[in-house]
PDB file of C-alpha atoms and ligand atoms in Angstrom:
ATOM      1  CA  MET A  78     123.574  62.347 -30.975  1.00 75.00           C
ATOM      2  CA  GLY A  79     121.147  64.311 -29.255  1.00 90.00           C
ATOM      3  CA  LEU A  80     121.466  67.629 -27.176  1.00 95.00           C
ATOM      4  CA  ASN A  81     119.792  68.428 -23.461  1.00 97.00           C
ATOM      5  CA  VAL A  82     119.847  71.863 -22.554  1.00 98.00           C
ATOM      6  CA  VAL A  83     118.585  72.760 -19.132  1.00 98.00           C
ATOM      7  CA  MET A  84     117.553  76.336 -18.649  1.00 98.00           C
ATOM      8  CA  MET A  85     117.954  77.820 -15.067  1.00 98.00           C
ATOM      9  CA  GLY A  86     117.244  80.943 -13.747  1.00 98.00           C
ATOM     10  CA  PRO A  87     114.805  82.945 -11.495  1.00 98.00           C
ATOM     11  CA  PRO A  88     111.067  83.457 -12.131  1.00 98.00           C
ATOM     12  CA  GLY A  89     110.704  85.846 -14.902  1.00 97.00           C
ATOM     13  CA  ALA A  90     114.017  85.240 -16.468  1.00 98.00           C
ATOM     14  CA  GLY A  91     112.683  84.429 -19.840  1.00 97.00           C
ATOM     15  CA  LYS A  92     113.389  80.723 -19.366  1.00 98.00           C
ATOM     16  CA  GLY A  93     110.293  79.644 -21.032  1.00 96.00           C
ATOM     17  CA  THR A  94     110.173  82.415 -24.025  1.00 96.00           C
ATOM     18  CA  GLN A  95     113.681  80.834 -24.536  1.00 98.00           C
ATOM     19  CA  ALA A  96     113.204  77.351 -23.986  1.00 98.00           C
ATOM     20  CA  GLU A  97     110.330  77.456 -26.751  1.00 96.00           C
ATOM     21  CA  ARG A  98     112.809  79.312 -29.197  1.00 97.00           C
ATOM     22  CA  LEU A  99     115.609  77.014 -28.942  1.00 98.00           C
ATOM     23  CA  ALA A 100     113.403  73.757 -28.747  1.00 98.00           C
ATOM     24  CA  ARG A 101     111.798  74.788 -32.198  1.00 97.00           C
ATOM     25  CA  GLU A 102     114.955  75.856 -33.848  1.00 97.00           C
ATOM     26  CA  ARG A 103     116.888  72.725 -33.245  1.00 96.00           C
ATOM     27  CA  GLY A 104     114.199  70.464 -33.292  1.00 97.00           C
ATOM     28  CA  LEU A 105     114.364  69.393 -29.561  1.00 97.00           C
ATOM     29  CA  LEU A 106     111.366  68.416 -26.982  1.00 97.00           C
ATOM     30  CA  LYS A 107     110.664  71.110 -24.834  1.00 98.00           C
ATOM     31  CA  ILE A 108     109.671  69.846 -21.237  1.00 98.00           C
ATOM     32  CA  SER A 109     108.210  72.625 -19.132  1.00 98.00           C
ATOM     33  CA  THR A 110     106.995  71.676 -15.737  1.00 98.00           C
ATOM     34  CA  GLY A 111     105.341  74.527 -14.841  1.00 96.00           C
ATOM     35  CA  ASP A 112     103.154  73.950 -17.806  1.00 94.00           C
ATOM     36  CA  ILE A 113     102.836  70.584 -17.073  1.00 95.00           C
ATOM     37  CA  LEU A 114     101.432  70.992 -13.452  1.00 95.00           C
ATOM     38  CA  ARG A 115      98.941  73.995 -14.954  1.00 93.00           C
ATOM     39  CA  ASP A 116      97.687  71.692 -17.401  1.00 91.00           C
ATOM     40  CA  ALA A 117      97.440  68.770 -14.773  1.00 91.00           C
ATOM     41  CA  SER A 118      95.712  71.092 -12.231  1.00 88.00           C
ATOM     42  CA  ARG A 119      92.426  71.389 -14.642  1.00 84.00           C
ATOM     43  CA  ASP A 120      92.168  67.280 -14.317  1.00 84.00           C
ATOM     44  CA  GLN A 121      91.344  67.757 -10.302  1.00 85.00           C
ATOM     45  CA  THR A 122      92.918  64.653  -9.203  1.00 89.00           C
ATOM     46  CA  PRO A 123      93.790  64.821  -5.631  1.00 90.00           C
ATOM     47  CA  ALA A 124      97.484  65.055  -6.435  1.00 90.00           C
ATOM     48  CA  ALA A 125      97.082  67.814  -8.834  1.00 91.00           C
ATOM     49  CA  ILE A 126      94.720  69.869  -6.319  1.00 93.00           C
ATOM     50  CA  VAL A 127      97.617  69.664  -3.963  1.00 94.00           C
ATOM     51  CA  ALA A 128     100.312  70.472  -6.532  1.00 95.00           C
ATOM     52  CA  LYS A 129      98.141  73.487  -7.458  1.00 94.00           C
ATOM     53  CA  ALA A 130      97.869  74.658  -4.008  1.00 95.00           C
ATOM     54  CA  ARG A 131     101.784  74.786  -3.184  1.00 97.00           C
ATOM     55  CA  MET A 132     102.054  76.587  -6.857  1.00 97.00           C
ATOM     56  CA  ASP A 133      99.311  79.288  -6.254  1.00 96.00           C
ATOM     57  CA  ARG A 134     101.664  80.090  -3.137  1.00 97.00           C
ATOM     58  CA  GLY A 135     104.850  80.159  -4.484  1.00 97.00           C
ATOM     59  CA  GLU A 136     106.043  76.946  -3.388  1.00 98.00           C
ATOM     60  CA  LEU A 137     107.885  73.786  -4.841  1.00 98.00           C
ATOM     61  CA  VAL A 138     105.806  70.770  -5.470  1.00 98.00           C
ATOM     62  CA  ASP A 139     107.578  67.656  -4.025  1.00 97.00           C
ATOM     63  CA  ASP A 140     110.806  65.961  -5.577  1.00 98.00           C
ATOM     64  CA  GLU A 141     109.338  62.836  -6.034  1.00 97.00           C
ATOM     65  CA  THR A 142     106.415  63.665  -8.181  1.00 96.00           C
ATOM     66  CA  MET A 143     108.261  66.265  -9.995  1.00 97.00           C
ATOM     67  CA  ILE A 144     111.126  63.372 -10.774  1.00 98.00           C
ATOM     68  CA  ALA A 145     108.838  60.738 -11.337  1.00 97.00           C
ATOM     69  CA  ILE A 146     107.126  63.504 -14.287  1.00 96.00           C
ATOM     70  CA  VAL A 147     110.229  64.329 -15.762  1.00 97.00           C
ATOM     71  CA  ARG A 148     111.313  60.900 -15.833  1.00 97.00           C
ATOM     72  CA  ASP A 149     108.394  59.714 -17.905  1.00 96.00           C
ATOM     73  CA  ARG A 150     108.555  62.271 -20.457  1.00 96.00           C
ATOM     74  CA  LEU A 151     112.173  61.599 -20.712  1.00 96.00           C
ATOM     75  CA  MET A 152     111.829  58.054 -21.528  1.00 94.00           C
ATOM     76  CA  ARG A 153     109.037  58.640 -24.097  1.00 95.00           C
ATOM     77  CA  PRO A 154     110.235  57.874 -27.933  1.00 94.00           C
ATOM     78  CA  ASP A 155     109.824  61.723 -29.097  1.00 95.00           C
ATOM     79  CA  ALA A 156     112.515  62.554 -26.334  1.00 95.00           C
ATOM     80  CA  GLU A 157     115.236  60.726 -28.334  1.00 93.00           C
ATOM     81  CA  VAL A 158     116.501  63.553 -30.301  1.00 94.00           C
ATOM     82  CA  GLY A 159     117.157  65.786 -27.259  1.00 96.00           C
ATOM     83  CA  VAL A 160     115.403  68.097 -24.689  1.00 98.00           C
ATOM     84  CA  VAL A 161     114.766  71.578 -23.327  1.00 98.00           C
ATOM     85  CA  LEU A 162     114.133  71.671 -19.771  1.00 98.00           C
ATOM     86  CA  ASP A 163     112.237  74.512 -18.429  1.00 98.00           C
ATOM     87  CA  GLY A 164     111.975  74.672 -14.821  1.00 98.00           C
ATOM     88  CA  PHE A 165     113.579  71.416 -13.962  1.00 98.00           C
ATOM     89  CA  PRO A 166     115.874  70.662 -12.019  1.00 98.00           C
ATOM     90  CA  ARG A 167     114.952  73.018  -8.978  1.00 98.00           C
ATOM     91  CA  THR A 168     116.535  71.403  -5.999  1.00 98.00           C
ATOM     92  CA  VAL A 169     119.881  69.427  -5.714  1.00 98.00           C
ATOM     93  CA  VAL A 170     117.943  66.177  -5.401  1.00 98.00           C
ATOM     94  CA  GLN A 171     116.137  66.982  -9.032  1.00 98.00           C
ATOM     95  CA  ALA A 172     119.356  67.564 -10.610  1.00 98.00           C
ATOM     96  CA  GLU A 173     121.059  64.230  -9.224  1.00 98.00           C
ATOM     97  CA  ALA A 174     118.182  62.621 -10.606  1.00 98.00           C
ATOM     98  CA  LEU A 175     118.538  64.258 -13.921  1.00 98.00           C
ATOM     99  CA  ASP A 176     121.823  63.085 -14.557  1.00 96.00           C
ATOM    100  CA  ARG A 177     120.956  59.383 -13.403  1.00 96.00           C
ATOM    101  CA  ILE A 178     118.309  59.463 -16.047  1.00 96.00           C
ATOM    102  CA  LEU A 179     120.573  61.343 -18.789  1.00 95.00           C
ATOM    103  CA  GLU A 180     123.194  58.578 -18.184  1.00 93.00           C
ATOM    104  CA  GLU A 181     120.392  55.814 -18.499  1.00 93.00           C
ATOM    105  CA  ARG A 182     119.255  57.401 -21.724  1.00 91.00           C
ATOM    106  CA  ASP A 183     122.721  58.152 -23.117  1.00 88.00           C
ATOM    107  CA  ASN A 184     121.644  60.379 -25.961  1.00 88.00           C
ATOM    108  CA  GLY A 185     124.202  63.418 -26.042  1.00 92.00           C
ATOM    109  CA  PRO A 186     125.593  65.969 -24.103  1.00 95.00           C
ATOM    110  CA  LEU A 187     123.852  68.326 -21.093  1.00 97.00           C
ATOM    111  CA  VAL A 188     124.452  71.739 -21.454  1.00 98.00           C
ATOM    112  CA  VAL A 189     123.156  74.003 -18.486  1.00 98.00           C
ATOM    113  CA  ILE A 190     122.286  77.486 -19.058  1.00 98.00           C
ATOM    114  CA  ASP A 191     121.923  80.200 -16.269  1.00 98.00           C
ATOM    115  CA  VAL A 192     119.540  82.951 -17.319  1.00 98.00           C
ATOM    116  CA  VAL A 193     121.056  86.221 -15.314  1.00 98.00           C
ATOM    117  CA  VAL A 194     118.248  89.322 -14.897  1.00 98.00           C
ATOM    118  CA  PRO A 195     118.283  91.628 -12.225  1.00 98.00           C
ATOM    119  CA  GLU A 196     115.191  91.277  -9.423  1.00 96.00           C
ATOM    120  CA  GLN A 197     113.600  94.533 -10.049  1.00 96.00           C
ATOM    121  CA  GLU A 198     113.521  93.644 -13.725  1.00 97.00           C
ATOM    122  CA  LEU A 199     111.734  90.165 -12.948  1.00 97.00           C
ATOM    123  CA  VAL A 200     109.591  91.621 -10.832  1.00 96.00           C
ATOM    124  CA  ARG A 201     108.416  94.222 -13.537  1.00 95.00           C
ATOM    125  CA  ARG A 202     108.034  91.475 -15.553  1.00 95.00           C
ATOM    126  CA  LEU A 203     105.927  89.086 -13.598  1.00 95.00           C
ATOM    127  CA  ALA A 204     103.556  91.850 -12.662  1.00 93.00           C
ATOM    128  CA  GLY A 205     102.800  92.718 -16.594  1.00 92.00           C
ATOM    129  CA  ARG A 206     102.480  88.841 -17.638  1.00 93.00           C
ATOM    130  CA  ARG A 207      99.575  87.640 -19.354  1.00 93.00           C
ATOM    131  CA  ILE A 208      98.884  84.014 -20.359  1.00 93.00           C
ATOM    132  CA  CYS A 209      95.807  82.265 -22.398  1.00 94.00           C
ATOM    133  CA  SER A 210      93.233  81.230 -20.024  1.00 92.00           C
ATOM    134  CA  ASN A 211      92.690  78.429 -22.438  1.00 91.00           C
ATOM    135  CA  CYS A 212      95.874  77.351 -23.991  1.00 90.00           C
ATOM    136  CA  GLY A 213      98.831  78.697 -21.653  1.00 88.00           C
ATOM    137  CA  THR A 214     100.333  80.922 -24.150  1.00 90.00           C
ATOM    138  CA  THR A 215     102.513  83.581 -23.282  1.00 91.00           C
ATOM    139  CA  ALA A 216     102.022  87.196 -24.843  1.00 91.00           C
ATOM    140  CA  ALA A 217     105.288  88.165 -26.055  1.00 83.00           C
ATOM    141  CA  PRO A 218     107.254  90.808 -24.126  1.00 78.00           C
ATOM    142  CA  GLY A 219     105.510  94.061 -24.136  1.00 79.00           C
ATOM    143  CA  ASP A 220     102.222  92.815 -25.917  1.00 84.00           C
ATOM    144  CA  MET A 221      99.021  93.901 -24.146  1.00 83.00           C
ATOM    145  CA  VAL A 222      96.426  91.887 -26.364  1.00 88.00           C
ATOM    146  CA  ALA A 223      93.336  91.155 -24.670  1.00 92.00           C
ATOM    147  CA  ASN A 224      92.874  87.691 -26.743  1.00 94.00           C
ATOM    148  CA  CYS A 225      95.489  85.010 -27.447  1.00 95.00           C
ATOM    149  CA  THR A 226      97.166  84.941 -31.027  1.00 91.00           C
ATOM    150  CA  ARG A 227      96.626  81.418 -30.871  1.00 92.00           C
ATOM    151  CA  CYS A 228      93.483  80.103 -29.989  1.00 95.00           C
ATOM    152  CA  GLY A 229      91.218  83.621 -29.546  1.00 95.00           C
ATOM    153  CA  ASN A 230      90.632  82.793 -25.927  1.00 96.00           C
ATOM    154  CA  VAL A 231      90.927  85.921 -23.408  1.00 96.00           C
ATOM    155  CA  MET A 232      94.500  86.823 -21.742  1.00 95.00           C
ATOM    156  CA  VAL A 233      94.890  86.650 -18.006  1.00 94.00           C
ATOM    157  CA  GLN A 234      97.458  86.835 -15.224  1.00 93.00           C
ATOM    158  CA  ARG A 235      98.968  83.421 -13.848  1.00 93.00           C
ATOM    159  CA  THR A 236      97.564  82.906 -10.433  1.00 91.00           C
ATOM    160  CA  ASP A 237     100.820  82.896  -8.955  1.00 95.00           C
ATOM    161  CA  ASP A 238     102.126  86.532 -10.402  1.00 95.00           C
ATOM    162  CA  ASN A 239     100.565  88.399  -7.958  1.00 93.00           C
ATOM    163  CA  GLN A 240     102.916  90.510  -6.131  1.00 93.00           C
ATOM    164  CA  ASP A 241     103.194  88.612  -2.775  1.00 95.00           C
ATOM    165  CA  VAL A 242     103.657  85.048  -4.367  1.00 97.00           C
ATOM    166  CA  VAL A 243     106.136  86.336  -6.576  1.00 97.00           C
ATOM    167  CA  LEU A 244     108.020  87.812  -3.658  1.00 96.00           C
ATOM    168  CA  GLU A 245     107.450  84.101  -2.246  1.00 97.00           C
ATOM    169  CA  ARG A 246     108.862  82.659  -5.362  1.00 98.00           C
ATOM    170  CA  LEU A 247     112.220  84.633  -5.307  1.00 98.00           C
ATOM    171  CA  LYS A 248     112.819  83.742  -1.895  1.00 98.00           C
ATOM    172  CA  VAL A 249     112.052  80.232  -2.692  1.00 98.00           C
ATOM    173  CA  TYR A 250     114.613  80.549  -5.777  1.00 98.00           C
ATOM    174  CA  GLN A 251     117.329  82.381  -3.655  1.00 97.00           C
ATOM    175  CA  HIS A 252     117.115  79.185  -0.975  1.00 97.00           C
ATOM    176  CA  THR A 253     116.262  76.115  -3.005  1.00 97.00           C
ATOM    177  CA  THR A 254     117.290  76.449  -6.530  1.00 98.00           C
ATOM    178  CA  ARG A 255     120.299  78.541  -6.381  1.00 97.00           C
ATOM    179  CA  PRO A 256     122.514  75.869  -4.768  1.00 98.00           C
ATOM    180  CA  VAL A 257     121.732  73.898  -8.192  1.00 98.00           C
ATOM    181  CA  LEU A 258     123.853  76.189  -9.869  1.00 98.00           C
ATOM    182  CA  GLU A 259     126.801  75.609  -7.807  1.00 97.00           C
ATOM    183  CA  TYR A 260     125.911  71.933  -8.376  1.00 98.00           C
ATOM    184  CA  TYR A 261     126.534  72.666 -12.144  1.00 98.00           C
ATOM    185  CA  ARG A 262     128.998  75.544 -12.297  1.00 97.00           C
ATOM    186  CA  SER A 263     132.042  73.402 -12.597  1.00 96.00           C
ATOM    187  CA  ARG A 264     131.255  71.491 -15.506  1.00 96.00           C
ATOM    188  CA  VAL A 265     132.553  72.529 -18.850  1.00 96.00           C
ATOM    189  CA  THR A 266     129.090  72.701 -20.437  1.00 97.00           C
ATOM    190  CA  PHE A 267     128.077  75.603 -17.853  1.00 98.00           C
ATOM    191  CA  ARG A 268     127.188  78.884 -19.528  1.00 98.00           C
ATOM    192  CA  VAL A 269     125.685  82.249 -18.326  1.00 98.00           C
ATOM    193  CA  VAL A 270     123.910  84.176 -20.597  1.00 98.00           C
ATOM    194  CA  ASN A 271     122.692  87.651 -19.995  1.00 98.00           C
ATOM    195  CA  GLY A 272     119.191  87.527 -19.842  1.00 98.00           C
ATOM    196  CA  ALA A 273     118.154  91.405 -19.307  1.00 98.00           C
ATOM    197  CA  GLN A 274     118.139  92.178 -23.397  1.00 98.00           C
ATOM    198  CA  ALA A 275     115.975  91.925 -25.980  1.00 97.00           C
ATOM    199  CA  PRO A 276     114.807  88.414 -26.751  1.00 96.00           C
ATOM    200  CA  ASP A 277     116.287  88.067 -29.892  1.00 97.00           C
ATOM    201  CA  ARG A 278     119.982  89.198 -28.625  1.00 98.00           C
ATOM    202  CA  VAL A 279     119.427  86.636 -25.592  1.00 98.00           C
ATOM    203  CA  ALA A 280     118.469  84.072 -28.065  1.00 98.00           C
ATOM    204  CA  HIS A 281     121.433  84.615 -30.552  1.00 98.00           C
ATOM    205  CA  GLU A 282     124.029  84.358 -27.344  1.00 98.00           C
ATOM    206  CA  LEU A 283     122.346  81.470 -26.326  1.00 98.00           C
ATOM    207  CA  ASN A 284     122.998  79.713 -29.215  1.00 98.00           C
ATOM    208  CA  THR A 285     126.462  80.493 -29.551  1.00 98.00           C
ATOM    209  CA  LEU A 286     126.848  79.615 -25.800  1.00 98.00           C
ATOM    210  CA  ILE A 287     125.156  76.117 -26.572  1.00 98.00           C
ATOM    211  CA  ASP A 288     127.461  75.735 -29.870  1.00 96.00           C
ATOM    212  CA  ASP A 289     130.616  76.573 -27.849  1.00 96.00           C
ATOM    213  CA  ALA A 290     129.621  74.002 -24.894  1.00 97.00           C
ATOM    214  CA  VAL A 291     129.011  71.539 -27.298  1.00 95.00           C
ATOM    215  CA  ALA A 292     132.142  71.300 -28.839  1.00 93.00           C
ATOM    216  CA  VAL A 293     133.962  70.858 -25.462  1.00 93.00           C
ATOM    217  CA  ALA A 294     131.399  68.438 -24.107  1.00 90.00           C
ATOM    218  CA  VAL A 295     132.360  65.094 -22.516  1.00 71.00           C
ATOM    219  CA  PRO A 296     130.363  62.133 -21.550  1.00 61.00           C
ATOM    220  CA  LEU A 297     127.597  62.869 -18.673  1.00 58.00           C
ATOM    221  CA  LYS A 298     128.943  60.146 -16.401  1.00 58.00           C
ATOM    222  CA  ALA A 299     132.635  61.784 -16.060  1.00 59.00           C
ATOM    223  CA  ALA A 300     130.907  65.186 -15.466  1.00 57.00           C
ATOM    224  CA  SER A 301     128.452  64.112 -13.002  1.00 56.00           C
ATOM    225  CA  GLU A 302     131.842  61.992 -10.803  1.00 60.00           C
ATOM    226  CA  GLY A 303     133.263  65.782 -10.858  1.00 56.00           C
ATOM    227  CA  SER A 304     136.031  65.204 -12.567  1.00 45.00           C
ATOM    228  CA  LEU A 305     135.434  68.088 -14.918  1.00 47.00           C
TER     229      LEU A 305
HETATM  230  P1  AP5 B 497     107.327  77.680 -13.533  1.00 85.48           P
HETATM  231  O1  AP5 B 497     105.660  77.899 -14.706  1.00 85.48           O
HETATM  232  O2  AP5 B 497     108.544  77.252 -14.587  1.00 85.48           O
HETATM  233  O3  AP5 B 497     107.174  79.249 -12.767  1.00 85.48           O
HETATM  234  P2  AP5 B 497     109.039  79.957 -13.043  1.00 85.48           P
HETATM  235  O4  AP5 B 497     110.368  79.560 -12.710  1.00 85.48           O
HETATM  236  O5  AP5 B 497     108.511  80.451 -11.795  1.00 85.48           O
HETATM  237  O6  AP5 B 497     109.237  80.691 -14.173  1.00 85.48           O
HETATM  238  P3  AP5 B 497     108.041  81.381 -14.828  1.00 85.48           P
HETATM  239  O7  AP5 B 497     107.408  80.737 -15.976  1.00 85.48           O
HETATM  240  O8  AP5 B 497     107.531  82.738 -14.215  1.00 85.48           O
HETATM  241  O9  AP5 B 497     109.036  82.348 -16.089  1.00 85.48           O
HETATM  242  P4  AP5 B 497     110.305  82.302 -16.999  1.00 85.48           P
HETATM  243  O10 AP5 B 497     111.697  82.127 -16.518  1.00 85.48           O
HETATM  244  O11 AP5 B 497     109.924  81.185 -17.835  1.00 85.48           O
HETATM  245  O12 AP5 B 497     110.154  83.483 -17.837  1.00 85.48           O
HETATM  246  P5  AP5 B 497     109.175  83.913 -19.287  1.00 85.48           P
HETATM  247  O13 AP5 B 497     109.745  83.289 -20.448  1.00 85.48           O
HETATM  248  O14 AP5 B 497     107.481  82.951 -19.022  1.00 85.48           O
HETATM  249  O15 AP5 B 497     106.896  76.757 -12.249  1.00 85.48           O
HETATM  250  C1  AP5 B 497     105.496  77.531 -11.484  1.00 85.48           C
HETATM  251  C2  AP5 B 497     105.209  76.862 -10.284  1.00 85.48           C
HETATM  252  O16 AP5 B 497     105.163  75.274 -10.600  1.00 85.48           O
HETATM  253  C3  AP5 B 497     106.483  76.503  -9.011  1.00 85.48           C
HETATM  254  O17 AP5 B 497     106.498  77.788  -8.499  1.00 85.48           O
HETATM  255  C4  AP5 B 497     106.351  75.426  -7.880  1.00 85.48           C
HETATM  256  O18 AP5 B 497     105.352  75.796  -7.740  1.00 85.48           O
HETATM  257  C5  AP5 B 497     106.029  74.391  -9.477  1.00 85.48           C
HETATM  258  N1  AP5 B 497     107.032  73.946 -10.234  1.00 85.48           N
HETATM  259  C6  AP5 B 497     107.563  73.919 -11.565  1.00 85.48           C
HETATM  260  N2  AP5 B 497     108.708  73.061 -11.801  1.00 85.48           N
HETATM  261  C7  AP5 B 497     109.086  72.582 -10.609  1.00 85.48           C
HETATM  262  C8  AP5 B 497     110.282  71.855 -10.200  1.00 85.48           C
HETATM  263  N3  AP5 B 497     111.167  71.501 -11.032  1.00 85.48           N
HETATM  264  N4  AP5 B 497     109.608  71.381  -8.825  1.00 85.48           N
HETATM  265  C9  AP5 B 497     109.360  71.825  -7.708  1.00 85.48           C
HETATM  266  N5  AP5 B 497     108.119  72.690  -8.243  1.00 85.48           N
HETATM  267  C10 AP5 B 497     107.966  73.025  -9.679  1.00 85.48           C
HETATM  268  O19 AP5 B 497     108.822  85.447 -19.405  1.00 85.48           O
HETATM  269  C11 AP5 B 497     108.440  86.062 -18.067  1.00 85.48           C
HETATM  270  C12 AP5 B 497     107.829  87.266 -18.755  1.00 85.48           C
HETATM  271  O20 AP5 B 497     109.027  88.120 -19.372  1.00 85.48           O
HETATM  272  C13 AP5 B 497     106.868  87.113 -20.115  1.00 85.48           C
HETATM  273  O21 AP5 B 497     105.904  87.899 -20.309  1.00 85.48           O
HETATM  274  C14 AP5 B 497     107.754  87.365 -21.332  1.00 85.48           C
HETATM  275  O22 AP5 B 497     107.113  87.842 -22.024  1.00 85.48           O
HETATM  276  C15 AP5 B 497     108.689  88.224 -20.769  1.00 85.48           C
HETATM  277  N6  AP5 B 497     110.044  88.145 -21.015  1.00 85.48           N
HETATM  278  C16 AP5 B 497     110.718  87.300 -21.532  1.00 85.48           C
HETATM  279  N7  AP5 B 497     112.169  87.408 -22.030  1.00 85.48           N
HETATM  280  C17 AP5 B 497     112.052  88.447 -21.887  1.00 85.48           C
HETATM  281  C18 AP5 B 497     113.213  89.660 -22.683  1.00 85.48           C
HETATM  282  N8  AP5 B 497     114.343  89.277 -23.041  1.00 85.48           N
HETATM  283  N9  AP5 B 497     112.822  91.125 -22.329  1.00 85.48           N
HETATM  284  C19 AP5 B 497     111.945  91.495 -21.656  1.00 85.48           C
HETATM  285  N10 AP5 B 497     110.842  90.668 -21.459  1.00 85.48           N
HETATM  286  C20 AP5 B 497     110.952  89.290 -21.470  1.00 85.48           C
END
């Protein structure tokens, strides 16, 4: 039986950092919708150009596009072991679609983690974040290396990490993504982790919370019907 984890939390909470680690440690497939969109933007297709413009303004890409992307990834054979979702769902419509897809796949419980970090710390982290201009690798917290430790290319600031766009992303998170937490909050597999700690500490607590949630998990169908 697989395991599916959704990493929720505002921009800069450390969803990507923890998702990568969790996927590696538990042999799950990481699906990061932000990474998928950034990779696609290199192809310069009309859809990718529209999506990139929205990202650069700090707005969300439309639900239909995002659900199609995630459905496609989740239906591939390498997702059968289970997945860690980083950046999806971001709207209630996406969360409802995810429930339907996971019910269809029926491969293990869904654990939802809310990574909580004070806004001041989020702004500080995003201002200092550097990613590789070639492969997109994020530098470790506090690491100010000029070149990527994976491929050697130059490290740059993400185009949506400038101050104005960060403020817009935080606003969008409050208005549009926070309601998704209410959608999940009553489920027995919903957990909150304090993300304002050292990454190792967050990872340790996350693992404990996931094990605890899996132990009380019920079939997704019952959870999505709101009975638990
Ligand atoms: P996306 O790439 O998902 O960005 P985000 O949600 O804004 O999240 P971030 O990547 O900024 O932060 P994170 O929480 O992953 O933190 P990270 O681990 O990197 O989405 C970008 C855009 O794509 C969206 O704005 C939207 O336009 C579009 N999009 C994506 N998904 C979509 C969807 N489903 N629907 C519609 N549109 C969608 O860490 C941040 C920094 O902090 C790093 O430098 C890291 O090294 C550091 N750090 C991490 N953990 C710690 C720690 N514990 N202590 C200190 N520093 C830490």
